[in-house]
Amino acid sequence: MTLLGEFAKLFAVFLAIFSFSFQGASCQLVVTPADPSLVNALAGSNVTLAVSFSGADDPTVTWLMGDLPVVTWIIATGLPPDIPENRRKVLNIEKNGSLTFVNVTLEYTSNYTIELTKSGLGKSRTTFTLEVFERIQNVILSAQPDVAIEGAERFTLQYSMLQGVVQQQMWFFNDIEIKSNSRYTVEERSLVILGPNRLDSGSYTVLLTNPFSSVTTRINVTVLYGPEKPVLEALPAQPFYLSGDTLNVSCRAEGVPLPTAKWLFGTQIPDQFKGVLNLTNVQSNQAGNYTCTLVNEQTKEELQRSIILKVYERPSGIPMCSVQAVNNVSLQYSCMWSGGTPKAVLSFPTLSDTSSRVENFSLIFNASDNLNGKNVACMADHPVEQNQCSITANNPMMFRPTVRTKVSSDGKIVVTIECVSKASPEAVVSWSQGNETSPAGTTYQISINATQLQIRDYNVSNFIFQNYTCTCSNPLGSQRRAVQLQGPSISDFSLFRNHNGTIITLTWEVPPTSVVTGFDIQLKGPDLPDKHRNSTQNRGSANTFHTIHQEPGSIRSVDFFLDPSLTYRFRVIPKALMTEGEPSEVQRTGPGEGLSGPAIAGIAAGIPCSLLFLVLLGCAIYFCFYWKKNKRRQTRYPVSRAVEKAITTHKEVTPHNLLTGGLKSPPDYNKLNLNPSERSMALPTFVPPAPVRVATTV
Ligand SMILES: *[C@@H]1O[C@H](CO)[C@@H](O)[C@H](O)[C@H]1NC(C)=O
Ligand SMILES: *[C@@H]1O[C@H](CO)[C@@H](O)[C@H](O)[C@H]1NC(C)=O
Ligand SMILES: *[C@@H]1O[C@H](CO)[C@@H](O)[C@H](O)[C@H]1NC(C)=O
Ligand SMILES: *[C@@H]1O[C@H](CO)[C@@H](O)[C@H](O)[C@H]1NC(C)=O
Ligand SMILES: *[C@@H]1O[C@H](CO)[C@@H](O)[C@H](O)[C@H]1NC(C)=O
Ligand SMILES: *[C@@H]1O[C@H](CO)[C@@H](O)[C@H](O)[C@H]1NC(C)=O
Ligand SMILES: *[C@@H]1O[C@H](CO)[C@@H](O)[C@H](O)[C@H]1NC(C)=O
Ligand SMILES: *[C@@H]1O[C@H](CO)[C@@H](O)[C@H](O)[C@H]1NC(C)=O
Ligand SMILES: *[C@@H]1O[C@H](CO)[C@@H](O)[C@H](O)[C@H]1NC(C)=O
Ligand SMILES: *[C@@H]1O[C@H](CO)[C@@H](O)[C@H](O)[C@H]1NC(C)=O
Ligand SMILES: *[C@@H]1O[C@H](CO)[C@@H](O)[C@H](O)[C@H]1NC(C)=O
Ligand SMILES: *[C@@H]1O[C@H](CO)[C@@H](O)[C@H](O)[C@H]1NC(C)=O
């Protein structure tokens, strides 16, 4: 208890000392903030800068707004505080010196200093900072300039708002905070992007805060660029297209927004489908320079590209080569391949000529031997196809004139002599008769192409034995042939029987230059049976030849039924209208043929003779053998002489060969000229041989 009492005494002493010292201190005027000296206030609210003071009961209080005194008052007096008229609505001073703002407005944001003075007690002061805020509302982000373009110097994002006081702003790009650096500058109410590029496209956010509100606002920014990396191509890519092909011409470029294509082909043509021109069944008039302009519709930036489309067309058909005579001394080689796009380029490399022309090319050369038979090629060059043709010029070939005879409706003999010689260029034919340059008069007529000479006359003797000459010529040479017509004649006459001898076939030929319009078949012997092989009726005229049949000039064989047990003799008379020629030789058919009366007599006489002949033959062989043995020692010279002579003789016998000039020889009629007994031999079967037509030969 004493301890507690002593502690109580000690406390009382301490209290007395403390109380004394406090009393002494209260002589000093002191003002202290009752709250933190930084005060945030929302506009429109009531706010108090609260202070407490000590040291005097009635000091003079002065509130300074910044340096400007706004309230002066001597506390505890009945006098009203001295407040400027315009601030009275807002400012109010409390009895304890605190300053109250009623319905505070933004303009009261300031530093406030309270000064207490009391004469004799000095002065005391303390300072508050009042910040008045409004709620942030309706923040809008805007861009300056409107669109961001890559490569511009700067691009600015700015915020604006209906109201609000911002204490802090923060910027975010795709939700990552932006710090000021070389590319970004955060200014008072904006973000500046220096040298924007396409990577700066994205979402920008600004976060605005004050103690009473915080607002986030977002804007999407697209940095425009392009057109760049333009591509203009035709697909499928080909050096050229054929008319009828289908292709797309595509024009595109990178950029934001995607560049659009404008087409120019002569004039503006519409874009079909996002920079693609579809050309189906393309024609050569669609070939040319296509220009595509790529436009960034927003930045109006442009790029231009051009492409040359080639549309080709093959010339029609194939190249044609020809050679023509010019003035009958020169040769004009021509080559033609018409149509097509482009035109084909033609040249004659084999003529050692380097020039060339398109579509149609001719070269003229003097005819010379080295052009004769030379294969001249024309090279035809076209991008679609390379082709060629060739032509060979030849001098006129050997030829054989042909002679045809017919009877015209007005009863004249019409003989046509035709001269056709293979030649390139085609040979020109000219005619002469005897020593005259060309046959004259109405008797003669030359066809328009001059290959045929027609002779018309009632009487064959008026024109046979004349020499008609035709000449076929071109610049490389000429061939000349003479034709001497001869009267009606038969060159060969044969008879064939079927195996039982009931049918015979007569065949004959006429020489190539013979003029024949018909034949009389004459018979000597019993009358022929009729087709039913009835017995013959009349044997009265059996001893003279009489005409049993007539044939026109084109016929070369005729069949007859006959009685194999009887003997007949046949011959043929050639005729040129009324003029009769030499009768043919006579052919006999009948039993015992080959053993005619004289023959039988000969055989009868021959049997003893042949025995004698055998003896003589044996002697002859012996002598011959003996003689040859001797001769071996002699020179053989005379033998080869004999052979030579035989050949020469043979040539003379067949004069046709001289004229045919190595062409196919006519049949050797001498060989066919068999003796009667051989000729009337029966054939194994009845096959009438095809009549041998021999081309007319001079
Ligand atoms: C502020 O003070 C005035 C006057 O004393 C009063 O009428 C008003 O209701 C107060 N306002 C608020 C929000 O307290
Ligand atoms: C000063 O007076 C006001 C109003 O009378 C009161 O609200 C405030 O609390 C007082 N301040 C102090 C520190 O006593
Ligand atoms: C507060 O002040 C504002 C503007 O000064 C005024 O519009 C409003 O009516 C005032 N409010 C009050 C309660 O006095
Ligand atoms: C308040 O005072 C401080 C320092 O004394 C100063 O930095 C500030 O700018 C002042 N504020 C106003 C609104 O005058
Ligand atoms: C910005 O872009 C995003 C997605 O890219 C989209 O969801 C958003 O709505 C856009 N905002 C504005 C303001 O255009
Ligand atoms: C053009 O061709 C392309 C590709 O073949 C096709 O996709 C497109 O539809 C065509 N456009 C027209 C307009 O025919
Ligand atoms: C194609 O046309 C464009 C525009 O007219 C031009 O600039 C370009 O030189 C032309 N190209 C050719 C190869 O002529
Ligand atoms: C043509 O031959 C006949 C005699 O056959 C003669 O009289 C004539 O003078 C000849 N004419 C010429 C041009 O040689
Ligand atoms: C020439 O003309 C004749 C008749 O006018 C005709 O039969 C012949 O075939 C023609 N020859 C040639 C090579 O044109
Ligand atoms: C026809 O020519 C042959 C030989 O070439 C000659 O023998 C004959 O006398 C000529 N005939 C005529 C009528 O000139
Ligand atoms: C003879 O032969 C032909 C056929 O070759 C035959 O038709 C005919 O009846 C034969 N005649 C006799 C009499 O045998
Ligand atoms: C002979 O011919 C006649 C008709 O011309 C015919 O009526 C008759 O029967 C034939 N006789 C014989 C034997 O065939």
Short mmCIF file of C-alpha atoms in Angstrom, two decimals, residues 282-656:
data_model
loop_
_atom_site.label_atom_id
_atom_site.label_comp_id
_atom_site.label_asym_id
_atom_site.label_seq_id
_atom_site.Cartn_x
_atom_site.Cartn_y
_atom_site.Cartn_z
CA VAL A 282 -8.35 -16.27 -126.20
CA GLN A 283 -7.98 -14.79 -129.67
CA SER A 284 -5.11 -13.04 -131.33
CA ASN A 285 -6.81 -9.67 -130.98
CA GLN A 286 -6.49 -10.14 -127.24
CA ALA A 287 -2.73 -10.25 -127.50
CA GLY A 288 -0.77 -7.22 -126.43
CA ASN A 289 0.27 -5.05 -123.55
CA TYR A 290 -1.80 -5.49 -120.41
CA THR A 291 -1.10 -2.89 -117.77
CA CYS A 292 -2.30 -3.40 -114.26
CA THR A 293 -2.39 -0.50 -111.80
CA LEU A 294 -2.50 -1.52 -108.15
CA VAL A 295 -4.08 1.09 -105.96
CA ASN A 296 -4.25 1.38 -102.20
CA GLU A 297 -7.68 2.91 -102.09
CA GLN A 298 -7.01 4.65 -98.79
CA THR A 299 -3.53 5.98 -99.24
CA LYS A 300 -3.96 6.41 -102.99
CA GLU A 301 -0.51 4.91 -103.43
CA GLU A 302 -0.15 3.26 -106.88
CA LEU A 303 2.08 0.75 -108.60
CA GLN A 304 2.02 -0.24 -112.23
CA ARG A 305 3.05 -3.42 -113.95
CA SER A 306 2.79 -4.50 -117.57
CA ILE A 307 2.79 -7.85 -119.26
CA ILE A 308 2.87 -8.63 -122.96
CA LEU A 309 0.56 -11.48 -123.90
CA LYS A 310 1.33 -13.29 -127.10
CA VAL A 311 -1.48 -15.21 -128.74
CA TYR A 312 -0.39 -17.17 -131.77
CA GLU A 313 -2.28 -19.05 -134.38
CA ARG A 314 -0.93 -21.72 -136.65
CA PRO A 315 -1.09 -20.91 -140.34
CA SER A 316 -3.70 -22.98 -142.10
CA GLY A 317 -2.82 -26.09 -144.02
CA ILE A 318 0.79 -26.79 -144.84
CA PRO A 319 3.40 -24.73 -146.68
CA MET A 320 3.08 -25.06 -150.44
CA CYS A 321 6.07 -25.03 -152.74
CA SER A 322 5.84 -24.48 -156.45
CA VAL A 323 8.05 -23.60 -159.37
CA GLN A 324 6.98 -21.61 -162.38
CA ALA A 325 8.54 -20.62 -165.62
CA VAL A 326 9.15 -16.93 -166.22
CA ASN A 327 9.51 -15.96 -169.88
CA ASN A 328 10.52 -19.58 -170.50
CA VAL A 329 14.09 -18.70 -169.41
CA SER A 330 13.88 -18.30 -165.65
CA LEU A 331 12.51 -20.32 -162.80
CA GLN A 332 10.44 -18.74 -160.08
CA TYR A 333 10.48 -20.79 -156.89
CA SER A 334 7.54 -19.89 -154.67
CA CYS A 335 6.68 -20.85 -151.16
CA MET A 336 3.44 -19.98 -149.45
CA TRP A 337 2.00 -20.63 -146.01
CA SER A 338 -0.84 -18.25 -145.46
CA GLY A 339 -2.78 -17.25 -142.39
CA GLY A 340 -1.63 -17.58 -138.84
CA THR A 341 -0.41 -15.13 -136.24
CA PRO A 342 2.32 -14.11 -136.59
CA LYS A 343 2.90 -14.85 -140.25
CA ALA A 344 5.25 -17.72 -140.98
CA VAL A 345 8.79 -16.76 -142.04
CA LEU A 346 9.79 -18.46 -145.26
CA SER A 347 13.27 -18.96 -146.62
CA PHE A 348 15.06 -21.04 -149.23
CA PRO A 349 18.29 -22.11 -147.53
CA THR A 350 19.11 -24.67 -150.21
CA LEU A 351 19.24 -21.93 -152.81
CA SER A 352 22.07 -20.30 -150.84
CA ASP A 353 19.87 -17.32 -150.34
CA THR A 354 19.72 -15.83 -146.87
CA SER A 355 16.72 -13.57 -147.36
CA SER A 356 13.35 -14.43 -145.99
CA ARG A 357 9.81 -13.16 -146.22
CA VAL A 358 6.61 -13.75 -144.37
CA GLU A 359 3.67 -15.68 -145.70
CA ASN A 360 4.61 -15.69 -149.39
CA PHE A 361 8.09 -15.80 -150.82
CA SER A 362 9.28 -16.09 -154.41
CA LEU A 363 12.78 -16.16 -155.81
CA ILE A 364 13.64 -16.02 -159.50
CA PHE A 365 16.72 -17.73 -160.90
CA ASN A 366 17.99 -18.16 -164.41
CA ALA A 367 17.38 -21.74 -165.43
CA SER A 368 20.61 -23.68 -165.25
CA ASP A 369 21.64 -27.30 -165.24
CA ASN A 370 22.41 -27.35 -161.56
CA LEU A 371 18.81 -26.44 -160.80
CA ASN A 372 17.63 -29.34 -162.93
CA GLY A 373 16.56 -32.10 -160.55
CA LYS A 374 17.67 -30.15 -157.50
CA ASN A 375 15.42 -30.58 -154.52
CA VAL A 376 14.75 -27.05 -153.31
CA ALA A 377 13.42 -26.87 -149.78
CA CYS A 378 11.50 -23.99 -148.30
CA MET A 379 11.81 -23.66 -144.53
CA ALA A 380 8.64 -22.32 -142.95
CA ASP A 381 9.22 -21.02 -139.46
CA HIS A 382 6.37 -20.31 -137.15
CA PRO A 383 6.52 -20.21 -133.34
CA VAL A 384 3.81 -22.85 -133.17
CA GLU A 385 5.19 -25.17 -135.77
CA GLN A 386 8.18 -25.50 -138.01
CA ASN A 387 7.39 -26.96 -141.34
CA GLN A 388 8.82 -27.21 -144.78
CA CYS A 389 8.01 -28.11 -148.30
CA SER A 390 10.19 -28.82 -151.26
CA ILE A 391 9.96 -28.69 -154.99
CA THR A 392 12.16 -30.01 -157.72
CA ALA A 393 12.37 -28.46 -161.14
CA ASN A 394 12.90 -30.97 -163.93
CA ASN A 395 13.37 -30.66 -167.62
CA PRO A 396 10.70 -32.40 -169.72
CA MET A 397 10.97 -36.20 -169.57
CA MET A 398 11.04 -38.52 -172.51
CA PHE A 399 7.51 -39.25 -173.56
CA ARG A 400 5.56 -41.18 -176.12
CA PRO A 401 2.83 -39.43 -178.00
CA THR A 402 -0.46 -41.34 -178.01
CA VAL A 403 -2.77 -41.57 -180.96
CA ARG A 404 -6.50 -42.22 -180.55
CA THR A 405 -9.04 -42.49 -183.28
CA LYS A 406 -12.80 -42.18 -183.16
CA VAL A 407 -15.63 -41.22 -185.44
CA SER A 408 -17.43 -37.99 -184.73
CA SER A 409 -21.19 -37.63 -184.83
CA ASP A 410 -20.93 -35.85 -188.17
CA GLY A 411 -19.12 -38.85 -189.59
CA LYS A 412 -15.58 -37.54 -189.62
CA ILE A 413 -12.51 -39.40 -188.52
CA VAL A 414 -11.15 -37.72 -185.43
CA VAL A 415 -7.53 -38.50 -184.65
CA THR A 416 -6.18 -37.13 -181.41
CA ILE A 417 -2.44 -36.97 -180.89
CA GLU A 418 -1.50 -36.25 -177.32
CA CYS A 419 1.94 -35.22 -176.10
CA VAL A 420 2.33 -35.14 -172.34
CA SER A 421 5.81 -34.83 -170.88
CA LYS A 422 6.35 -34.93 -167.17
CA ALA A 423 8.14 -31.72 -166.31
CA SER A 424 8.34 -29.14 -163.57
CA PRO A 425 7.42 -26.40 -164.26
CA GLU A 426 4.81 -27.91 -166.55
CA ALA A 427 6.02 -28.18 -170.11
CA VAL A 428 4.60 -25.94 -172.78
CA VAL A 429 3.60 -27.93 -175.85
CA SER A 430 3.92 -26.62 -179.38
CA TRP A 431 3.04 -28.34 -182.57
CA SER A 432 4.28 -28.28 -186.14
CA GLN A 433 3.29 -30.15 -189.22
CA GLY A 434 5.93 -30.93 -191.82
CA ASN A 435 8.01 -27.81 -192.18
CA GLU A 436 5.20 -25.50 -191.14
CA THR A 437 5.36 -23.99 -187.69
CA SER A 438 1.90 -25.11 -186.65
CA PRO A 439 -0.84 -27.14 -188.26
CA ALA A 440 -3.34 -24.79 -189.83
CA GLY A 441 -6.83 -24.95 -191.18
CA THR A 442 -10.15 -26.22 -189.84
CA THR A 443 -8.89 -29.77 -190.04
CA TYR A 444 -6.62 -29.17 -187.11
CA GLN A 445 -7.52 -28.14 -183.64
CA ILE A 446 -5.17 -27.75 -180.68
CA SER A 447 -6.61 -28.14 -177.20
CA ILE A 448 -6.52 -25.15 -174.89
CA ASN A 449 -3.69 -26.63 -172.85
CA ALA A 450 -1.95 -27.49 -176.13
CA THR A 451 -1.30 -31.10 -175.18
CA GLN A 452 -3.66 -32.46 -177.80
CA LEU A 453 -3.79 -32.04 -181.55
CA GLN A 454 -7.05 -33.09 -183.11
CA ILE A 455 -7.31 -33.90 -186.80
CA ARG A 456 -10.79 -34.13 -188.29
CA ASP A 457 -11.39 -35.28 -191.81
CA TYR A 458 -13.67 -37.57 -193.80
CA ASN A 459 -10.78 -39.08 -195.67
CA VAL A 460 -7.88 -40.64 -193.92
CA SER A 461 -5.60 -40.21 -196.92
CA ASN A 462 -5.76 -36.46 -196.46
CA PHE A 463 -3.63 -36.54 -193.35
CA ILE A 464 -1.75 -39.79 -193.07
CA PHE A 465 1.89 -39.86 -193.99
CA GLN A 466 2.17 -36.30 -192.64
CA ASN A 467 4.77 -35.69 -189.99
CA TYR A 468 3.28 -34.03 -186.87
CA THR A 469 5.84 -32.81 -184.42
CA CYS A 470 5.18 -31.79 -180.83
CA THR A 471 7.72 -30.04 -178.66
CA CYS A 472 7.42 -30.02 -174.87
CA SER A 473 9.62 -27.40 -173.27
CA ASN A 474 10.25 -25.58 -170.07
CA PRO A 475 13.17 -23.33 -169.06
CA LEU A 476 15.28 -26.38 -168.26
CA GLY A 477 15.00 -28.05 -171.67
CA SER A 478 12.72 -29.51 -174.26
CA GLN A 479 11.71 -32.81 -175.81
CA ARG A 480 10.54 -33.19 -179.37
CA ARG A 481 8.68 -36.09 -180.94
CA ALA A 482 7.42 -36.59 -184.45
CA VAL A 483 4.42 -38.73 -185.27
CA GLN A 484 3.82 -40.05 -188.76
CA LEU A 485 0.29 -41.40 -188.97
CA GLN A 486 -0.26 -44.48 -191.05
CA GLY A 487 -3.35 -45.94 -192.66
CA PRO A 488 -5.41 -48.75 -191.17
CA SER A 489 -3.33 -51.85 -190.52
CA ILE A 490 -3.09 -54.91 -188.31
CA SER A 491 0.15 -55.66 -186.59
CA ASP A 492 -0.63 -59.05 -185.12
CA PHE A 493 -3.40 -61.57 -185.47
CA SER A 494 -3.79 -64.74 -183.36
CA LEU A 495 -6.34 -67.48 -182.85
CA PHE A 496 -6.97 -69.50 -179.69
CA ARG A 497 -9.31 -72.45 -179.09
CA ASN A 498 -10.94 -73.75 -175.95
CA HIS A 499 -10.01 -77.28 -174.92
CA ASN A 500 -12.78 -79.09 -176.79
CA GLY A 501 -12.44 -76.80 -179.79
CA THR A 502 -15.98 -75.40 -179.77
CA ILE A 503 -15.03 -71.77 -179.16
CA ILE A 504 -12.26 -69.79 -180.78
CA THR A 505 -10.96 -66.42 -179.83
CA LEU A 506 -9.46 -64.11 -182.39
CA THR A 507 -7.16 -61.38 -181.14
CA TRP A 508 -5.31 -58.68 -183.05
CA GLU A 509 -3.40 -55.50 -182.60
CA VAL A 510 -2.89 -52.36 -184.61
CA PRO A 511 0.36 -50.42 -184.92
CA PRO A 512 0.46 -47.45 -182.53
CA THR A 513 0.27 -44.79 -185.21
CA SER A 514 -2.27 -46.51 -187.37
CA VAL A 515 -5.60 -44.79 -187.87
CA VAL A 516 -8.36 -47.40 -187.50
CA THR A 517 -12.08 -46.90 -186.94
CA GLY A 518 -13.30 -50.49 -187.27
CA PHE A 519 -12.63 -54.05 -188.34
CA ASP A 520 -14.27 -56.56 -190.67
CA ILE A 521 -13.88 -60.18 -189.52
CA GLN A 522 -13.82 -62.42 -192.55
CA LEU A 523 -14.27 -66.16 -192.77
CA LYS A 524 -13.44 -68.68 -195.43
CA GLY A 525 -15.03 -72.06 -194.89
CA PRO A 526 -18.36 -73.46 -193.74
CA ASP A 527 -20.83 -71.16 -192.05
CA LEU A 528 -20.49 -70.92 -188.34
CA PRO A 529 -23.10 -72.65 -186.22
CA ASP A 530 -25.37 -70.35 -184.27
CA LYS A 531 -25.24 -70.12 -180.57
CA HIS A 532 -27.21 -73.33 -180.09
CA ARG A 533 -24.62 -75.10 -182.12
CA ASN A 534 -27.19 -75.98 -184.71
CA SER A 535 -25.76 -77.62 -187.75
CA THR A 536 -24.50 -75.33 -190.44
CA GLN A 537 -26.75 -74.66 -193.34
CA ASN A 538 -24.73 -73.14 -196.13
CA ARG A 539 -21.45 -74.35 -197.52
CA GLY A 540 -21.86 -72.40 -200.73
CA SER A 541 -19.37 -69.58 -200.06
CA ALA A 542 -16.81 -71.81 -198.44
CA ASN A 543 -14.12 -70.96 -200.94
CA THR A 544 -13.97 -67.14 -200.61
CA PHE A 545 -13.49 -64.81 -197.63
CA HIS A 546 -16.65 -63.04 -196.67
CA THR A 547 -17.37 -60.69 -193.79
CA ILE A 548 -19.17 -62.41 -190.95
CA HIS A 549 -18.76 -59.76 -188.31
CA GLN A 550 -17.85 -56.09 -187.81
CA GLU A 551 -16.23 -54.52 -184.76
CA PRO A 552 -15.58 -50.88 -183.85
CA GLY A 553 -12.04 -49.53 -183.73
CA SER A 554 -11.66 -50.02 -180.00
CA ILE A 555 -12.16 -53.82 -180.10
CA ARG A 556 -9.18 -56.17 -180.24
CA SER A 557 -10.74 -59.64 -179.82
CA VAL A 558 -13.85 -61.61 -180.66
CA ASP A 559 -15.18 -65.13 -179.89
CA PHE A 560 -16.95 -67.52 -182.20
CA PHE A 561 -18.68 -70.86 -181.74
CA LEU A 562 -17.75 -73.39 -184.34
CA ASP A 563 -17.89 -77.00 -185.18
CA PRO A 564 -14.59 -78.55 -184.15
CA SER A 565 -14.90 -81.13 -186.87
CA LEU A 566 -14.74 -78.56 -189.67
CA THR A 567 -11.96 -76.36 -190.99
CA TYR A 568 -12.26 -72.55 -190.92
CA ARG A 569 -9.99 -69.71 -192.01
CA PHE A 570 -10.20 -66.22 -190.53
CA ARG A 571 -8.73 -62.82 -191.32
CA VAL A 572 -9.32 -59.22 -190.20
CA ILE A 573 -9.59 -56.15 -192.44
CA PRO A 574 -8.76 -52.83 -190.67
CA LYS A 575 -10.75 -49.83 -191.85
CA ALA A 576 -10.70 -46.08 -191.49
CA LEU A 577 -14.28 -45.34 -192.41
CA MET A 578 -14.47 -46.36 -196.04
CA THR A 579 -10.76 -46.81 -196.50
CA GLU A 580 -9.71 -50.42 -196.09
CA GLY A 581 -6.23 -51.35 -195.04
CA GLU A 582 -4.21 -54.42 -195.83
CA PRO A 583 -5.95 -57.60 -194.59
CA SER A 584 -4.28 -59.44 -191.77
CA GLU A 585 -2.67 -62.78 -192.31
CA VAL A 586 -4.99 -65.80 -192.31
CA GLN A 587 -5.57 -68.05 -189.28
CA ARG A 588 -6.86 -71.57 -189.80
CA THR A 589 -8.62 -73.90 -187.38
CA GLY A 590 -9.97 -77.38 -187.87
CA PRO A 591 -9.10 -81.08 -187.61
CA GLY A 592 -5.63 -82.22 -188.55
CA GLU A 593 -4.16 -78.92 -187.90
CA GLY A 594 -0.38 -79.02 -187.76
CA LEU A 595 -0.57 -81.90 -190.25
CA SER A 596 -1.74 -80.15 -193.33
CA GLY A 597 -1.75 -81.99 -196.60
CA PRO A 598 1.73 -80.82 -197.60
CA ALA A 599 2.98 -81.69 -194.15
CA ILE A 600 1.67 -85.22 -194.32
CA ALA A 601 3.23 -85.56 -197.74
CA GLY A 602 6.43 -84.24 -196.29
CA ILE A 603 6.39 -86.71 -193.45
CA ALA A 604 5.64 -89.57 -195.81
CA ALA A 605 8.55 -88.57 -197.94
CA GLY A 606 10.62 -87.83 -194.88
CA ILE A 607 10.86 -91.28 -193.33
CA PRO A 608 13.44 -92.66 -195.73
CA CYS A 609 14.99 -89.26 -196.05
CA SER A 610 15.38 -88.96 -192.29
CA LEU A 611 17.34 -92.20 -192.16
CA LEU A 612 19.67 -90.75 -194.74
CA PHE A 613 19.70 -87.50 -192.80
CA LEU A 614 20.86 -89.30 -189.61
CA VAL A 615 23.79 -90.85 -191.44
CA LEU A 616 24.75 -87.48 -192.89
CA LEU A 617 24.36 -85.84 -189.48
CA GLY A 618 26.74 -88.34 -187.92
CA CYS A 619 29.31 -87.49 -190.60
CA ALA A 620 28.72 -83.79 -190.11
CA ILE A 621 29.27 -84.02 -186.33
CA TYR A 622 32.48 -85.86 -186.91
CA PHE A 623 33.75 -83.28 -189.38
CA CYS A 624 32.61 -80.43 -187.28
CA PHE A 625 34.47 -81.85 -184.30
CA TYR A 626 37.57 -82.34 -186.34
CA TRP A 627 37.35 -78.83 -187.83
CA LYS A 628 36.93 -77.17 -184.42
CA LYS A 629 39.95 -78.98 -183.11
CA ASN A 630 41.98 -77.34 -185.85
CA LYS A 631 40.38 -73.97 -185.45
CA ARG A 632 41.34 -73.64 -181.78
CA ARG A 633 44.76 -72.68 -182.87
CA GLN A 634 43.42 -69.71 -184.85
CA THR A 635 42.47 -66.19 -183.61
CA ARG A 636 38.92 -65.71 -182.36
CA TYR A 637 38.57 -62.32 -183.94
CA PRO A 638 36.06 -63.25 -186.65
CA VAL A 639 33.64 -64.68 -184.04
CA SER A 640 33.19 -61.47 -182.14
CA ARG A 641 32.71 -59.67 -185.45
CA ALA A 642 29.83 -61.99 -186.19
CA VAL A 643 28.23 -61.25 -182.83
CA GLU A 644 28.50 -57.53 -183.36
CA LYS A 645 26.84 -57.83 -186.67
CA ALA A 646 23.96 -59.81 -185.22
CA ILE A 647 23.29 -57.10 -182.61
CA THR A 648 23.31 -54.37 -185.20
CA THR A 649 20.92 -56.31 -187.31
CA HIS A 650 18.57 -56.79 -184.42
CA LYS A 651 18.52 -53.05 -183.76
CA GLU A 652 17.57 -52.37 -187.31
CA VAL A 653 14.69 -54.76 -187.06
CA THR A 654 13.07 -52.86 -184.16
CA PRO A 655 13.09 -49.21 -185.12
CA HIS A 656 10.59 -48.33 -182.32
#
